[in-house]
C-alpha cells in the first residue's frame, strides 16, 4: 500500500526572479522545463524564459513527496495560475530585488493570487539581494501589511542558485502546511 503523502506547492513571481533556478536547485529529478526563446518584450531581459511551467520533485523520506510547480512569469500567462493552484497547498512567491519596483511586483502577485491566498499559506523569498540590498525585508513586511491582514507572512532573503537558501524557504512553506512534517524530515535526515 502506498501511503506516501503528496504536497503540491506553487512557486510564482516575475520573470527573472529565480523560479526555474530554484526548482532546479531543489529537485531530485531532472526538472521539467519548458523554456523557449521569447519573441516579445521579455527577450530584451532574458534569452530563455519559461513560457509554460517548471516542475520538480523532492522526496522527504519514504513518507512524503513535494511536487513543485513554477508558474510562467509573464502576465499573458496568468490565466494558468488558477489552473495551477488547483489542489495546491501553498504558494512561494519569489521577488527579484534588482527590479525597478519589486514591492509593486509583490502587490501585483498578491492580487493575482488573492483567491488562493484567502485560505492557503504563503511565504516570500527575495532574490538578487546580493545585487541590490533595498528594499529591505522589513520594507516587504510593511508593503504586505496593507494587503494581508491577520497573519504573519515569512519573508526570507534567498539566492535562487543556492540549494540551501531555497531549502529554507521550502521548509518554511512545509512547516506552515503541516508542522509535523518537519519533524519527520529531521528524523529521516538524522537516520
Ligand atoms: N545574482 C543573483 N542571481 C540570481 C539569484 N537568483 C537567481 N539568479 C539568476 O537569475 C537569473 C534568472 O533566473 P531564472 O531561474 O531563470 O528566473 P525565472 O524567470 O523566475 O525562472 C538566472 O541567471 C539565475 O542564475 C540571486 O539571488 N542573485
Ligand atoms: Mg523560468
PDB file of N, CA and C in Angstrom, residues 9 11 18-31 33 55-60 66 68 92 94 159-171 174:
ATOM      1  N   UNK A   9       3.085  22.281  -4.284  1.00  0.00           N
ATOM      2  CA  UNK A   9       3.427  23.659  -3.913  1.00  0.00           C
ATOM      3  C   UNK A   9       3.747  24.450  -5.179  1.00  0.00           C
ATOM      4  N   UNK A  11       5.426  27.803  -7.049  1.00  0.00           N
ATOM      5  CA  UNK A  11       6.381  28.915  -6.958  1.00  0.00           C
ATOM      6  C   UNK A  11       6.030  29.913  -8.054  1.00  0.00           C
ATOM      7  N   UNK A  18      14.029  33.892 -10.391  1.00  0.00           N
ATOM      8  CA  UNK A  18      14.825  32.729  -9.988  1.00  0.00           C
ATOM      9  C   UNK A  18      14.012  31.456  -9.814  1.00  0.00           C
ATOM     10  N   UNK A  19      12.797  31.431 -10.344  1.00  0.00           N
ATOM     11  CA  UNK A  19      11.915  30.270 -10.157  1.00  0.00           C
ATOM     12  C   UNK A  19      12.513  29.003 -10.772  1.00  0.00           C
ATOM     13  N   UNK A  20      12.911  29.110 -12.027  1.00  0.00           N
ATOM     14  CA  UNK A  20      13.461  27.936 -12.725  1.00  0.00           C
ATOM     15  C   UNK A  20      14.733  27.457 -12.025  1.00  0.00           C
ATOM     16  N   UNK A  21      15.581  28.403 -11.651  1.00  0.00           N
ATOM     17  CA  UNK A  21      16.834  28.079 -10.968  1.00  0.00           C
ATOM     18  C   UNK A  21      16.568  27.405  -9.620  1.00  0.00           C
ATOM     19  N   UNK A  22      15.610  27.940  -8.871  1.00  0.00           N
ATOM     20  CA  UNK A  22      15.304  27.412  -7.543  1.00  0.00           C
ATOM     21  C   UNK A  22      14.765  25.992  -7.627  1.00  0.00           C
ATOM     22  N   UNK A  23      13.902  25.731  -8.583  1.00  0.00           N
ATOM     23  CA  UNK A  23      13.345  24.381  -8.723  1.00  0.00           C
ATOM     24  C   UNK A  23      14.448  23.410  -9.129  1.00  0.00           C
ATOM     25  N   UNK A  24      15.337  23.862 -10.009  1.00  0.00           N
ATOM     26  CA  UNK A  24      16.455  23.006 -10.420  1.00  0.00           C
ATOM     27  C   UNK A  24      17.380  22.722  -9.233  1.00  0.00           C
ATOM     28  N   UNK A  25      17.568  23.721  -8.360  1.00  0.00           N
ATOM     29  CA  UNK A  25      18.460  23.544  -7.214  1.00  0.00           C
ATOM     30  C   UNK A  25      17.896  22.527  -6.223  1.00  0.00           C
ATOM     31  N   UNK A  26      16.581  22.446  -6.146  1.00  0.00           N
ATOM     32  CA  UNK A  26      15.940  21.587  -5.143  1.00  0.00           C
ATOM     33  C   UNK A  26      15.588  20.205  -5.643  1.00  0.00           C
ATOM     34  N   UNK A  27      15.312  20.098  -6.919  1.00  0.00           N
ATOM     35  CA  UNK A  27      14.644  18.894  -7.407  1.00  0.00           C
ATOM     36  C   UNK A  27      15.545  17.656  -7.390  1.00  0.00           C
ATOM     37  N   UNK A  28      14.948  16.537  -7.022  1.00  0.00           N
ATOM     38  CA  UNK A  28      15.631  15.240  -7.078  1.00  0.00           C
ATOM     39  C   UNK A  28      15.690  14.711  -8.502  1.00  0.00           C
ATOM     40  N   UNK A  29      14.692  15.042  -9.268  1.00  0.00           N
ATOM     41  CA  UNK A  29      14.656  14.581 -10.653  1.00  0.00           C
ATOM     42  C   UNK A  29      15.209  15.693 -11.534  1.00  0.00           C
ATOM     43  N   UNK A  30      15.526  15.369 -12.760  1.00  0.00           N
ATOM     44  CA  UNK A  30      15.892  16.424 -13.697  1.00  0.00           C
ATOM     45  C   UNK A  30      14.615  17.224 -13.928  1.00  0.00           C
ATOM     46  N   UNK A  31      14.621  18.497 -13.553  1.00  0.00           N
ATOM     47  CA  UNK A  31      13.353  19.220 -13.618  1.00  0.00           C
ATOM     48  C   UNK A  31      12.845  19.362 -15.043  1.00  0.00           C
ATOM     49  N   UNK A  33      11.407  21.436 -17.802  1.00  0.00           N
ATOM     50  CA  UNK A  33      11.383  22.868 -18.118  1.00  0.00           C
ATOM     51  C   UNK A  33      10.773  23.058 -19.479  1.00  0.00           C
ATOM     52  N   UNK A  55       8.702  22.063 -13.361  1.00  0.00           N
ATOM     53  CA  UNK A  55       8.222  21.052 -12.432  1.00  0.00           C
ATOM     54  C   UNK A  55       9.397  20.288 -11.875  1.00  0.00           C
ATOM     55  N   UNK A  56       9.385  20.082 -10.577  1.00  0.00           N
ATOM     56  CA  UNK A  56      10.414  19.274  -9.944  1.00  0.00           C
ATOM     57  C   UNK A  56       9.823  18.571  -8.736  1.00  0.00           C
ATOM     58  N   UNK A  57      10.508  17.527  -8.258  1.00  0.00           N
ATOM     59  CA  UNK A  57      10.003  16.828  -7.074  1.00  0.00           C
ATOM     60  C   UNK A  57      11.109  16.686  -6.043  1.00  0.00           C
ATOM     61  N   UNK A  58      10.711  16.619  -4.787  1.00  0.00           N
ATOM     62  CA  UNK A  58      11.642  16.409  -3.682  1.00  0.00           C
ATOM     63  C   UNK A  58      11.065  15.310  -2.792  1.00  0.00           C
ATOM     64  N   UNK A  59      11.830  14.241  -2.609  1.00  0.00           N
ATOM     65  CA  UNK A  59      11.410  13.162  -1.707  1.00  0.00           C
ATOM     66  C   UNK A  59      11.778  13.552  -0.283  1.00  0.00           C
ATOM     67  N   UNK A  60      10.827  13.453   0.624  1.00  0.00           N
ATOM     68  CA  UNK A  60      11.110  13.693   2.031  1.00  0.00           C
ATOM     69  C   UNK A  60      10.980  12.353   2.743  1.00  0.00           C
ATOM     70  N   UNK A  66       7.286  16.160  -2.329  1.00  0.00           N
ATOM     71  CA  UNK A  66       6.849  17.503  -2.688  1.00  0.00           C
ATOM     72  C   UNK A  66       6.880  17.638  -4.210  1.00  0.00           C
ATOM     73  N   UNK A  68       6.823  20.463  -6.917  1.00  0.00           N
ATOM     74  CA  UNK A  68       6.992  21.913  -7.046  1.00  0.00           C
ATOM     75  C   UNK A  68       6.655  22.346  -8.464  1.00  0.00           C
ATOM     76  N   UNK A  92       4.840  29.815  -2.822  1.00  0.00           N
ATOM     77  CA  UNK A  92       6.083  30.535  -2.547  1.00  0.00           C
ATOM     78  C   UNK A  92       6.193  31.635  -3.596  1.00  0.00           C
ATOM     79  N   UNK A  94       8.557  34.369  -5.260  1.00  0.00           N
ATOM     80  CA  UNK A  94       9.944  34.835  -5.395  1.00  0.00           C
ATOM     81  C   UNK A  94       9.920  36.224  -6.018  1.00  0.00           C
ATOM     82  N   UNK A 159      19.146  33.301  -2.208  1.00  0.00           N
ATOM     83  CA  UNK A 159      19.771  33.281  -3.520  1.00  0.00           C
ATOM     84  C   UNK A 159      19.185  32.078  -4.251  1.00  0.00           C
ATOM     85  N   UNK A 160      18.519  32.354  -5.358  1.00  0.00           N
ATOM     86  CA  UNK A 160      17.837  31.294  -6.090  1.00  0.00           C
ATOM     87  C   UNK A 160      18.770  30.180  -6.538  1.00  0.00           C
ATOM     88  N   UNK A 161      20.061  30.478  -6.600  1.00  0.00           N
ATOM     89  CA  UNK A 161      21.032  29.484  -7.069  1.00  0.00           C
ATOM     90  C   UNK A 161      21.507  28.589  -5.942  1.00  0.00           C
ATOM     91  N   UNK A 162      21.161  28.965  -4.708  1.00  0.00           N
ATOM     92  CA  UNK A 162      21.648  28.230  -3.543  1.00  0.00           C
ATOM     93  C   UNK A 162      20.623  27.217  -3.062  1.00  0.00           C
ATOM     94  N   UNK A 163      20.984  25.942  -3.149  1.00  0.00           N
ATOM     95  CA  UNK A 163      20.080  24.891  -2.702  1.00  0.00           C
ATOM     96  C   UNK A 163      19.721  25.087  -1.233  1.00  0.00           C
ATOM     97  N   UNK A 164      20.719  25.497  -0.452  1.00  0.00           N
ATOM     98  CA  UNK A 164      20.498  25.680   0.975  1.00  0.00           C
ATOM     99  C   UNK A 164      19.459  26.785   1.223  1.00  0.00           C
ATOM    100  N   UNK A 165      19.632  27.920   0.565  1.00  0.00           N
ATOM    101  CA  UNK A 165      18.695  29.039   0.729  1.00  0.00           C
ATOM    102  C   UNK A 165      17.280  28.637   0.335  1.00  0.00           C
ATOM    103  N   UNK A 166      17.177  28.001  -0.819  1.00  0.00           N
ATOM    104  CA  UNK A 166      15.849  27.678  -1.326  1.00  0.00           C
ATOM    105  C   UNK A 166      15.191  26.599  -0.463  1.00  0.00           C
ATOM    106  N   UNK A 167      16.040  25.736   0.121  1.00  0.00           N
ATOM    107  CA  UNK A 167      15.518  24.707   1.008  1.00  0.00           C
ATOM    108  C   UNK A 167      14.916  25.319   2.277  1.00  0.00           C
ATOM    109  N   UNK A 168      15.522  26.382   2.780  1.00  0.00           N
ATOM    110  CA  UNK A 168      14.965  27.079   3.950  1.00  0.00           C
ATOM    111  C   UNK A 168      13.547  27.566   3.633  1.00  0.00           C
ATOM    112  N   UNK A 169      13.412  28.096   2.448  1.00  0.00           N
ATOM    113  CA  UNK A 169      12.114  28.610   2.006  1.00  0.00           C
ATOM    114  C   UNK A 169      11.089  27.479   1.912  1.00  0.00           C
ATOM    115  N   UNK A 170      11.523  26.373   1.327  1.00  0.00           N
ATOM    116  CA  UNK A 170      10.625  25.232   1.173  1.00  0.00           C
ATOM    117  C   UNK A 170      10.218  24.674   2.542  1.00  0.00           C
ATOM    118  N   UNK A 171      11.168  24.592   3.456  1.00  0.00           N
ATOM    119  CA  UNK A 171      10.854  24.060   4.787  1.00  0.00           C
ATOM    120  C   UNK A 171       9.903  24.985   5.535  1.00  0.00           C
ATOM    121  N   UNK A 174       6.540  24.199   4.103  1.00  0.00           N
ATOM    122  CA  UNK A 174       6.004  22.924   4.582  1.00  0.00           C
ATOM    123  C   UNK A 174       5.577  23.027   6.039  1.00  0.00           C
TER     124      UNK A 174
END
